[in-house]
Tab-separated table of C-alpha atoms in Angstrom:
chain	number	residue	atom	x	y	z
P	1334	MET	CA	16.345	14.115	-7.561
P	1335	GLY	CA	14.279	16.630	-5.738
P	1336	ILE	CA	11.938	19.477	-6.317
P	1337	GLU	CA	12.120	22.743	-4.478
P	1338	ARG	CA	9.021	24.859	-4.333
P	1339	ASP	CA	8.097	28.140	-2.868
P	1340	MET	CA	4.433	27.543	-2.023
P	1341	GLY	CA	3.594	31.079	-1.038
P	1342	PRO	CA	4.932	33.907	1.065
P	1343	GLY	CA	7.777	32.295	2.954
P	1344	ALA	CA	6.886	28.622	2.546
P	1345	LYS	CA	9.987	26.595	1.737
P	1346	VAL	CA	9.814	22.900	0.883
P	1347	LEU	CA	12.479	20.594	-0.612
P	1348	LEU	CA	11.195	17.121	-1.507
P	1349	LEU	CA	13.712	14.391	-2.386
P	1350	SER	CA	12.788	11.051	-3.946
P	1351	ASN	CA	15.338	9.013	-2.048
P	1352	SER	CA	18.132	9.306	0.490
P	1353	THR	CA	20.786	7.134	-1.040
P	1354	MET	CA	22.049	6.675	-4.560
P	1355	HIS	CA	23.525	3.311	-5.520
P	1356	GLY	CA	27.042	2.962	-4.103
P	1357	GLU	CA	26.975	6.303	-2.260
P	1358	ASN	CA	26.650	7.310	1.378
P	1359	TYR	CA	23.378	8.324	3.021
P	1360	LEU	CA	22.216	11.641	1.502
P	1361	ALA	CA	25.543	12.126	-0.332
P	1362	TYR	CA	24.004	13.034	-3.712
P	1363	ALA	CA	21.632	15.495	-2.074
P	1364	GLU	CA	24.098	17.227	0.263
P	1365	PRO	CA	24.781	20.293	-1.899
P	1366	HIS	CA	21.032	20.827	-2.365
P	1367	ILE	CA	20.112	20.386	1.309
P	1368	LYS	CA	23.052	22.511	2.446
P	1369	ASP	CA	22.193	25.301	0.029
P	1370	PHE	CA	18.485	25.110	0.895
P	1371	PHE	CA	18.992	25.476	4.648
P	1372	LYS	CA	21.742	28.073	4.178
P	1373	LYS	CA	19.397	30.275	2.146
P	1374	CYS	CA	16.938	29.969	5.051
P	1375	ASN	CA	19.664	30.849	7.600
P	1376	VAL	CA	19.039	27.542	9.375
P	1377	ASP	CA	21.895	25.687	11.097
P	1378	ARG	CA	19.866	23.307	13.287
P	1379	VAL	CA	17.032	20.991	12.204
P	1380	LEU	CA	14.557	18.654	13.849
P	1381	PHE	CA	14.799	15.130	12.406
P	1382	ILE	CA	11.725	12.917	12.255
P	1383	PRO	CA	12.863	9.252	12.081
P	1384	TYR	CA	9.402	7.684	12.485
P	1385	ALA	CA	9.550	5.810	9.152
P	1386	LEU	CA	12.059	3.258	10.467
P	1387	ASN	CA	12.013	1.107	13.592
P	1388	ASP	CA	15.619	1.674	14.695
P	1389	MET	CA	15.199	5.363	15.420
P	1390	ASP	CA	18.421	5.630	17.464
P	1391	GLY	CA	20.508	4.167	14.649
P	1392	TYR	CA	18.676	6.208	12.034
P	1393	ALA	CA	19.216	9.463	13.936
P	1394	GLU	CA	22.944	8.693	14.257
P	1395	VAL	CA	23.334	8.221	10.492
P	1396	ALA	CA	21.323	11.370	9.739
P	1397	LYS	CA	23.240	13.392	12.345
P	1398	LYS	CA	26.574	12.492	10.714
P	1399	ALA	CA	25.320	13.423	7.256
P	1400	PHE	CA	24.025	16.780	8.474
P	1401	LEU	CA	27.227	17.538	10.394
P	1402	ARG	CA	29.098	17.148	7.085
P	1403	MET	CA	26.865	19.976	5.838
P	1404	GLY	CA	27.563	22.068	8.946
P	1405	ILE	CA	24.024	21.590	10.303
P	1406	GLU	CA	23.132	20.344	13.796
P	1407	LEU	CA	20.394	17.717	13.968
P	1408	ASP	CA	18.182	16.712	16.904
P	1409	SER	CA	15.866	13.729	16.585
P	1410	ILE	CA	12.273	14.201	17.711
P	1411	HIS	CA	12.186	10.770	19.354
P	1412	THR	CA	14.694	11.965	21.978
P	1413	PHE	CA	12.337	14.702	23.250
P	1414	SER	CA	9.781	13.897	25.911
P	1415	ASP	CA	7.331	16.347	24.308
P	1416	PRO	CA	7.180	16.095	20.490
P	1417	HIS	CA	4.721	19.042	20.370
P	1418	TRP	CA	7.266	21.272	22.060
P	1419	ALA	CA	10.060	20.039	19.743
P	1420	ALA	CA	7.941	20.721	16.640
P	1421	GLU	CA	6.915	24.159	17.914
P	1422	LYS	CA	10.540	25.146	18.565
P	1423	ALA	CA	12.178	23.633	15.444
P	1424	THR	CA	13.984	25.992	13.098
P	1425	GLY	CA	13.831	23.406	10.285
P	1426	PHE	CA	12.360	19.949	9.616
P	1427	PHE	CA	13.960	16.908	8.009
P	1428	VAL	CA	11.649	13.911	7.601
P	1429	GLY	CA	13.491	10.758	6.551
P	1430	GLY	CA	12.406	7.781	4.458
P	1431	GLY	CA	11.402	4.256	5.357
P	1432	ASN	CA	7.859	2.943	5.401
P	1433	THR	CA	5.262	5.586	4.561
P	1434	PHE	CA	2.436	3.893	6.492
P	1435	LEU	CA	4.582	3.611	9.627
P	1436	LEU	CA	5.684	7.241	9.308
P	1437	LEU	CA	2.144	8.558	8.864
P	1438	LYS	CA	0.752	6.439	11.711
P	1439	ARG	CA	3.405	7.763	14.101
P	1440	LEU	CA	2.849	11.351	12.933
P	1441	TYR	CA	-0.842	10.929	13.824
P	1442	GLU	CA	0.061	9.356	17.183
P	1443	ALA	CA	2.450	12.218	18.006
P	1444	ASP	CA	-0.275	14.618	16.822
P	1445	ILE	CA	2.235	17.003	15.216
P	1446	MET	CA	0.969	17.263	11.633
P	1447	ASP	CA	-1.069	20.410	12.260
P	1448	ILE	CA	1.940	22.013	13.965
P	1449	ILE	CA	4.281	21.150	11.059
P	1450	ARG	CA	1.739	22.402	8.476
P	1451	ARG	CA	1.215	25.679	10.287
P	1452	ARG	CA	4.891	26.315	10.952
P	1453	VAL	CA	5.940	25.540	7.354
P	1454	LEU	CA	3.086	27.264	5.515
P	1455	GLN	CA	2.529	30.219	7.840
P	1456	ASN	CA	5.849	30.752	9.616
P	1457	GLY	CA	8.241	29.883	6.780
P	1458	ILE	CA	10.056	27.087	8.668
P	1459	PRO	CA	11.855	25.061	5.959
P	1460	TYR	CA	10.914	21.392	5.392
P	1461	VAL	CA	13.042	18.746	3.713
P	1462	GLY	CA	11.499	15.346	3.044
P	1463	SER	CA	12.997	12.234	1.529
P	1464	SER	CA	11.050	9.280	0.133
P	1465	ALA	CA	8.380	8.559	2.805
P	1466	GLY	CA	9.129	12.043	4.156
P	1467	THR	CA	8.193	13.354	0.716
P	1468	ASN	CA	5.011	11.262	0.552
P	1469	VAL	CA	3.715	12.651	3.843
P	1470	ALA	CA	4.381	16.229	2.695
P	1471	THR	CA	1.763	15.823	-0.046
P	1472	VAL	CA	-2.032	15.703	0.068
P	1473	SER	CA	-2.228	11.990	0.911
P	1474	ILE	CA	-0.214	8.768	0.788
P	1475	ASN	CA	-2.510	7.213	-1.823
P	1476	THR	CA	0.360	7.037	-4.323
P	1477	THR	CA	2.995	5.322	-2.209
P	1478	ASN	CA	4.604	2.077	-3.370
P	1479	ASP	CA	5.213	0.983	0.217
P	1480	MET	CA	3.621	-2.042	1.804
P	1481	PRO	CA	0.793	-1.232	4.259
P	1482	ILE	CA	2.535	-2.804	7.267
P	1483	VAL	CA	0.529	-0.723	9.758
P	1484	GLN	CA	-2.733	1.191	9.494
P	1485	PRO	CA	-2.767	4.955	10.010
P	1486	PRO	CA	-6.154	6.422	11.012
P	1487	SER	CA	-6.315	8.223	7.655
P	1488	PHE	CA	-4.322	8.388	4.400
P	1489	GLN	CA	-4.508	12.214	4.529
P	1490	ALA	CA	-1.035	13.661	4.948
P	1491	ILE	CA	0.488	17.006	5.942
P	1492	GLY	CA	-0.484	18.738	2.693
P	1493	LEU	CA	2.428	21.118	2.209
P	1494	VAL	CA	1.928	20.834	-1.547
P	1495	HIS	CA	-1.349	20.573	-3.447
P	1496	PHE	CA	-0.578	17.326	-5.283
P	1497	ASN	CA	0.605	13.781	-4.617
P	1498	ILE	CA	3.986	12.318	-5.510
P	1499	ASN	CA	5.227	8.815	-6.261
P	1500	PRO	CA	8.881	9.195	-5.290
P	1501	HIS	CA	10.032	5.817	-6.616
P	1502	TYR	CA	8.240	5.580	-9.936
P	1503	VAL	CA	9.979	3.258	-12.373
P	1504	ASP	CA	8.924	2.964	-15.992
P	1505	PRO	CA	7.196	-0.370	-16.623
P	1506	ASP	CA	9.407	-3.163	-17.896
P	1507	LEU	CA	7.679	-3.841	-21.218
P	1508	SER	CA	9.666	-7.062	-21.646
P	1509	SER	CA	8.399	-8.503	-18.354
P	1510	LYS	CA	6.472	-11.756	-18.529
P	1511	HIS	CA	5.745	-11.821	-14.799
P	1512	MET	CA	1.991	-11.653	-15.278
P	1513	GLY	CA	-0.490	-11.068	-18.057
P	1514	VAL	CA	-1.429	-7.814	-19.726
P	1515	ARG	CA	-4.036	-7.224	-17.026
P	1516	ALA	CA	-2.188	-7.052	-13.749
P	1517	SER	CA	-4.944	-8.817	-11.883
J	1222	MET	CA	0.367	-20.958	-9.076
J	1223	GLY	CA	-2.165	-21.625	-6.411
J	1224	ILE	CA	-2.539	-23.317	-3.104
J	1225	GLU	CA	-5.476	-25.480	-2.139
J	1226	ARG	CA	-6.136	-25.994	1.518
J	1227	ASP	CA	-8.650	-27.884	3.514
J	1228	MET	CA	-8.882	-25.660	6.597
J	1229	GLY	CA	-11.073	-27.944	8.650
J	1230	PRO	CA	-14.190	-30.056	8.310
J	1231	GLY	CA	-15.558	-29.057	4.933
J	1232	ALA	CA	-13.696	-25.761	4.385
J	1233	LYS	CA	-12.473	-25.552	0.795
J	1234	VAL	CA	-10.275	-22.697	-0.391
J	1235	LEU	CA	-8.240	-22.334	-3.606
J	1236	LEU	CA	-5.994	-19.251	-3.692
J	1237	LEU	CA	-4.368	-18.232	-6.981
J	1238	SER	CA	-1.613	-15.652	-7.297
J	1239	ASN	CA	-2.800	-14.188	-10.574
J	1240	SER	CA	-5.503	-14.528	-13.215
J	1241	THR	CA	-3.500	-14.275	-16.400
J	1242	MET	CA	-0.184	-15.700	-17.496
J	1243	HIS	CA	1.828	-13.763	-20.066
J	1244	GLY	CA	0.363	-14.308	-23.531
J	1245	GLU	CA	-2.563	-16.411	-22.321
J	1246	ASN	CA	-6.277	-15.783	-21.892
J	1247	TYR	CA	-7.900	-14.757	-18.603
J	1248	LEU	CA	-7.637	-17.686	-16.149
J	1249	ALA	CA	-6.401	-20.058	-18.888
J	1250	TYR	CA	-3.503	-21.507	-16.879
J	1251	ALA	CA	-5.736	-22.074	-13.879
J	1252	GLU	CA	-8.756	-23.589	-15.652
J	1253	PRO	CA	-7.964	-27.257	-14.934
J	1254	HIS	CA	-7.430	-26.459	-11.255
J	1255	ILE	CA	-10.566	-24.348	-10.843
J	1256	LYS	CA	-12.674	-26.824	-12.828
J	1257	ASP	CA	-11.413	-29.772	-10.792
J	1258	PHE	CA	-11.839	-27.864	-7.508
J	1259	PHE	CA	-15.479	-26.945	-8.115
J	1260	LYS	CA	-16.243	-30.368	-9.604
J	1261	LYS	CA	-15.021	-32.097	-6.436
J	1262	CYS	CA	-17.377	-29.788	-4.528
J	1263	ASN	CA	-20.283	-30.598	-6.877
J	1264	VAL	CA	-20.627	-26.906	-7.715
J	1265	ASP	CA	-21.744	-25.783	-11.177
J	1266	ARG	CA	-22.685	-22.166	-10.379
J	1267	VAL	CA	-20.590	-19.537	-8.580
J	1268	LEU	CA	-21.019	-16.012	-7.325
J	1269	PHE	CA	-18.397	-13.674	-8.796
J	1270	ILE	CA	-17.138	-10.684	-6.796
J	1271	PRO	CA	-15.706	-8.102	-9.248
J	1272	TYR	CA	-15.198	-5.307	-6.667
J	1273	ALA	CA	-11.430	-5.034	-7.282
J	1274	LEU	CA	-11.894	-3.332	-10.668
J	1275	ASN	CA	-13.964	-0.334	-11.671
J	1276	ASP	CA	-15.493	-1.768	-14.874
J	1277	MET	CA	-17.525	-4.444	-13.117
J	1278	ASP	CA	-19.762	-5.129	-16.139
J	1279	GLY	CA	-16.785	-5.752	-18.409
J	1280	TYR	CA	-14.997	-7.778	-15.739
J	1281	ALA	CA	-18.025	-10.005	-15.150
J	1282	GLU	CA	-18.341	-10.659	-18.889
J	1283	VAL	CA	-14.719	-11.821	-19.143
J	1284	ALA	CA	-15.046	-14.005	-16.042
J	1285	LYS	CA	-18.361	-15.453	-17.215
J	1286	LYS	CA	-16.807	-16.590	-20.505
J	1287	ALA	CA	-13.848	-18.192	-18.739
J	1288	PHE	CA	-16.137	-20.081	-16.339
J	1289	LEU	CA	-18.456	-21.200	-19.141
J	1290	ARG	CA	-15.417	-22.851	-20.796
J	1291	MET	CA	-15.158	-24.860	-17.557
J	1292	GLY	CA	-18.866	-25.719	-17.622
J	1293	ILE	CA	-19.638	-23.444	-14.658
J	1294	GLU	CA	-22.320	-20.723	-14.556
J	1295	LEU	CA	-21.268	-17.392	-13.059
J	1296	ASP	CA	-23.416	-14.594	-11.625
J	1297	SER	CA	-21.800	-11.320	-10.613
J	1298	ILE	CA	-22.724	-9.923	-7.212
J	1299	HIS	CA	-22.928	-6.373	-8.574
J	1300	THR	CA	-26.014	-7.340	-10.627
J	1301	PHE	CA	-28.011	-8.267	-7.489
J	1302	SER	CA	-29.967	-5.594	-5.648
J	1303	ASP	CA	-29.203	-7.352	-2.345
J	1304	PRO	CA	-25.585	-8.523	-2.014
J	1305	HIS	CA	-26.372	-10.130	1.379
J	1306	TRP	CA	-28.982	-12.340	-0.228
J	1307	ALA	CA	-26.619	-13.238	-3.078
J	1308	ALA	CA	-23.820	-14.172	-0.665
J	1309	GLU	CA	-26.217	-16.203	1.512
J	1310	LYS	CA	-27.488	-18.164	-1.491
J	1311	ALA	CA	-24.182	-18.686	-3.343
J	1312	THR	CA	-23.041	-22.253	-3.918
J	1313	GLY	CA	-19.462	-21.082	-4.575
J	1314	PHE	CA	-17.424	-17.862	-4.491
J	1315	PHE	CA	-14.932	-16.526	-7.017
J	1316	VAL	CA	-13.220	-13.266	-6.004
J	1317	GLY	CA	-11.225	-11.695	-8.842
J	1318	GLY	CA	-8.088	-9.570	-8.824
J	1319	GLY	CA	-7.507	-5.869	-9.295
J	1320	ASN	CA	-6.743	-3.397	-6.545
J	1321	THR	CA	-6.759	-4.953	-3.074
J	1322	PHE	CA	-7.667	-1.711	-1.256
J	1323	LEU	CA	-10.638	-1.112	-3.580
J	1324	LEU	CA	-11.803	-4.709	-3.186
J	1325	LEU	CA	-11.592	-4.645	0.617
J	1326	LYS	CA	-13.308	-1.250	0.876
J	1327	ARG	CA	-16.237	-2.478	-1.244
J	1328	LEU	CA	-16.442	-5.721	0.728
J	1329	TYR	CA	-16.823	-3.635	3.896
J	1330	GLU	CA	-19.394	-1.384	2.214
J	1331	ALA	CA	-21.421	-4.389	1.053
J	1332	ASP	CA	-21.019	-5.842	4.560
J	1333	ILE	CA	-20.648	-9.403	3.288
J	1334	MET	CA	-17.326	-10.494	4.808
J	1335	ASP	CA	-18.928	-12.149	7.838
J	1336	ILE	CA	-21.344	-13.987	5.570
J	1337	ILE	CA	-18.535	-15.256	3.305
J	1338	ARG	CA	-16.421	-16.315	6.307
J	1339	ARG	CA	-19.293	-18.210	7.908
J	1340	ARG	CA	-20.426	-19.886	4.711
J	1341	VAL	CA	-16.909	-20.997	3.723
J	1342	LEU	CA	-15.627	-22.063	7.145
J	1343	GLN	CA	-18.845	-23.465	8.613
J	1344	ASN	CA	-20.957	-24.499	5.633
J	1345	GLY	CA	-18.219	-25.753	3.308
J	1346	ILE	CA	-19.047	-23.373	0.440
J	1347	PRO	CA	-15.936	-23.372	-1.802
J	1348	TYR	CA	-13.965	-20.141	-2.302
J	1349	VAL	CA	-11.585	-19.349	-5.154
J	1350	GLY	CA	-9.553	-16.133	-4.982
J	1351	SER	CA	-7.118	-14.659	-7.442
J	1352	SER	CA	-4.559	-11.945	-6.669
J	1353	ALA	CA	-6.518	-9.315	-4.686
J	1354	GLY	CA	-9.138	-12.033	-4.140
J	1355	THR	CA	-6.381	-14.086	-2.526
J	1356	ASN	CA	-5.172	-11.169	-0.376
J	1357	VAL	CA	-8.637	-10.606	1.102
J	1358	ALA	CA	-8.985	-14.311	1.945
J	1359	THR	CA	-6.079	-14.016	4.396
J	1360	VAL	CA	-5.843	-12.416	7.839
J	1361	SER	CA	-5.189	-8.901	6.527
J	1362	ILE	CA	-4.038	-7.002	3.452
J	1363	ASN	CA	-0.847	-5.793	5.170
J	1364	THR	CA	1.286	-7.684	2.631
J	1365	THR	CA	-0.233	-6.436	-0.603
J	1366	ASN	CA	1.938	-4.751	-3.251
J	1367	ASP	CA	-1.016	-2.688	-4.475
J	1368	MET	CA	-1.195	1.072	-4.277
J	1369	PRO	CA	-3.544	2.397	-1.536
J	1370	ILE	CA	-5.873	4.189	-3.967
J	1371	VAL	CA	-8.782	4.140	-1.505
J	1372	GLN	CA	-8.989	3.661	2.250
J	1373	PRO	CA	-10.885	0.707	3.678
J	1374	PRO	CA	-12.091	1.117	7.279
J	1375	SER	CA	-9.654	-1.609	8.364
J	1376	PHE	CA	-6.895	-3.735	6.825
J	1377	GLN	CA	-8.426	-6.838	8.456
J	1378	ALA	CA	-9.638	-9.223	5.770
J	1379	ILE	CA	-11.950	-12.262	5.585
J	1380	GLY	CA	-9.524	-14.573	7.371
J	1381	LEU	CA	-10.221	-17.884	5.646
J	1382	VAL	CA	-6.594	-18.878	6.267
J	1383	HIS	CA	-4.474	-18.119	9.322
J	1384	PHE	CA	-1.622	-16.358	7.510
J	1385	ASN	CA	-1.006	-13.577	5.009
J	1386	ILE	CA	0.089	-13.959	1.393
J	1387	ASN	CA	1.997	-11.764	-1.036
J	1388	PRO	CA	0.646	-13.103	-4.330
J	1389	HIS	CA	3.053	-11.198	-6.578
J	1390	TYR	CA	6.351	-11.575	-4.781
J	1391	VAL	CA	9.327	-11.189	-7.099
J	1392	ASP	CA	12.869	-11.906	-5.987
J	1393	PRO	CA	14.850	-8.670	-5.639
J	1394	ASP	CA	16.884	-7.642	-8.652
J	1395	LEU	CA	20.347	-7.672	-7.089
J	1396	SER	CA	21.780	-5.868	-10.117
J	1397	SER	CA	19.397	-2.925	-9.730
J	1398	LYS	CA	20.945	0.469	-9.160
J	1399	HIS	CA	17.605	2.232	-8.777
J	1400	MET	CA	18.304	3.305	-5.212
J	1401	GLY	CA	20.847	2.642	-2.502
J	1402	VAL	CA	21.167	-0.397	-0.275
J	1403	ARG	CA	18.682	1.174	2.142
J	1404	ALA	CA	15.443	1.618	0.264
J	1405	SER	CA	14.680	4.852	2.030
């Protein structure tokens, strides 16, 4: 469940709704798409951004294993002393899911959104996002379903695409009697 | 579905989870509780805050009818040229549901949160909130399920109670196969 768009000369963005399908391993359903996407870009090493979860060490380990299955090396940005340097040198980006507000707040704190935007849109560095990593690739996080557990300085996001996405939209349950017709 | 708390000498707060039960009229399920609450406070006229929805005229009309059935007059704050004056003079507050981010942003814009806090906690003016109106009565809106359609300057709320509330919590559907075990 992803969309792949070529946003202009060289810009390559693959946005996935989620990382895990029911009963499958992390990223399993998406592996052929991610593998093919990075292969077409001649990329065999990506920078992982695990900011959307609190256990960044554990998250990076899971992501590293999944990417190794695809023949791609993965370094997590939280292991670099200088995130600017890591973002400037990355040959590909993978931004994982979790809480969108937490992810965006930490992206602002690391001050790397301008670098990612420039490198993806101007230098053709490929970007893969999943769930929260998809939300932050859009214009803003105004359409997330996540709970606002922390407050980023702005809801404006990286803006790799010119629209917003709700990665976990579910059709309304018309048989629900949870509340009234007006959800207020 | 509401909790009524006496937060100290004279502070009277009734927080409802929602305004409408499936198949019932606006506020119908809550009418005996609201009526009894305001009656005990000797209040027969309340100030309505309809900021959580965009159609404030229509919202005020619906709320006015519901309160008239309880024998209580209702004036909507959006019909006053000076919301400060209206909040200072109110003999009771009713803050309706809708979108929590929109409600909080407009409360900041109207600059009436300090007035409401002081009048409820120090002067014993009764406060009834429903849904978003319950969220903004707590410490912060960090536990809302609403979509962040607009950005308030802060997630800090009125703070009439010393905890947060999720008014629309639903137990997880353990049979769901929408995503994997990790919701990311």
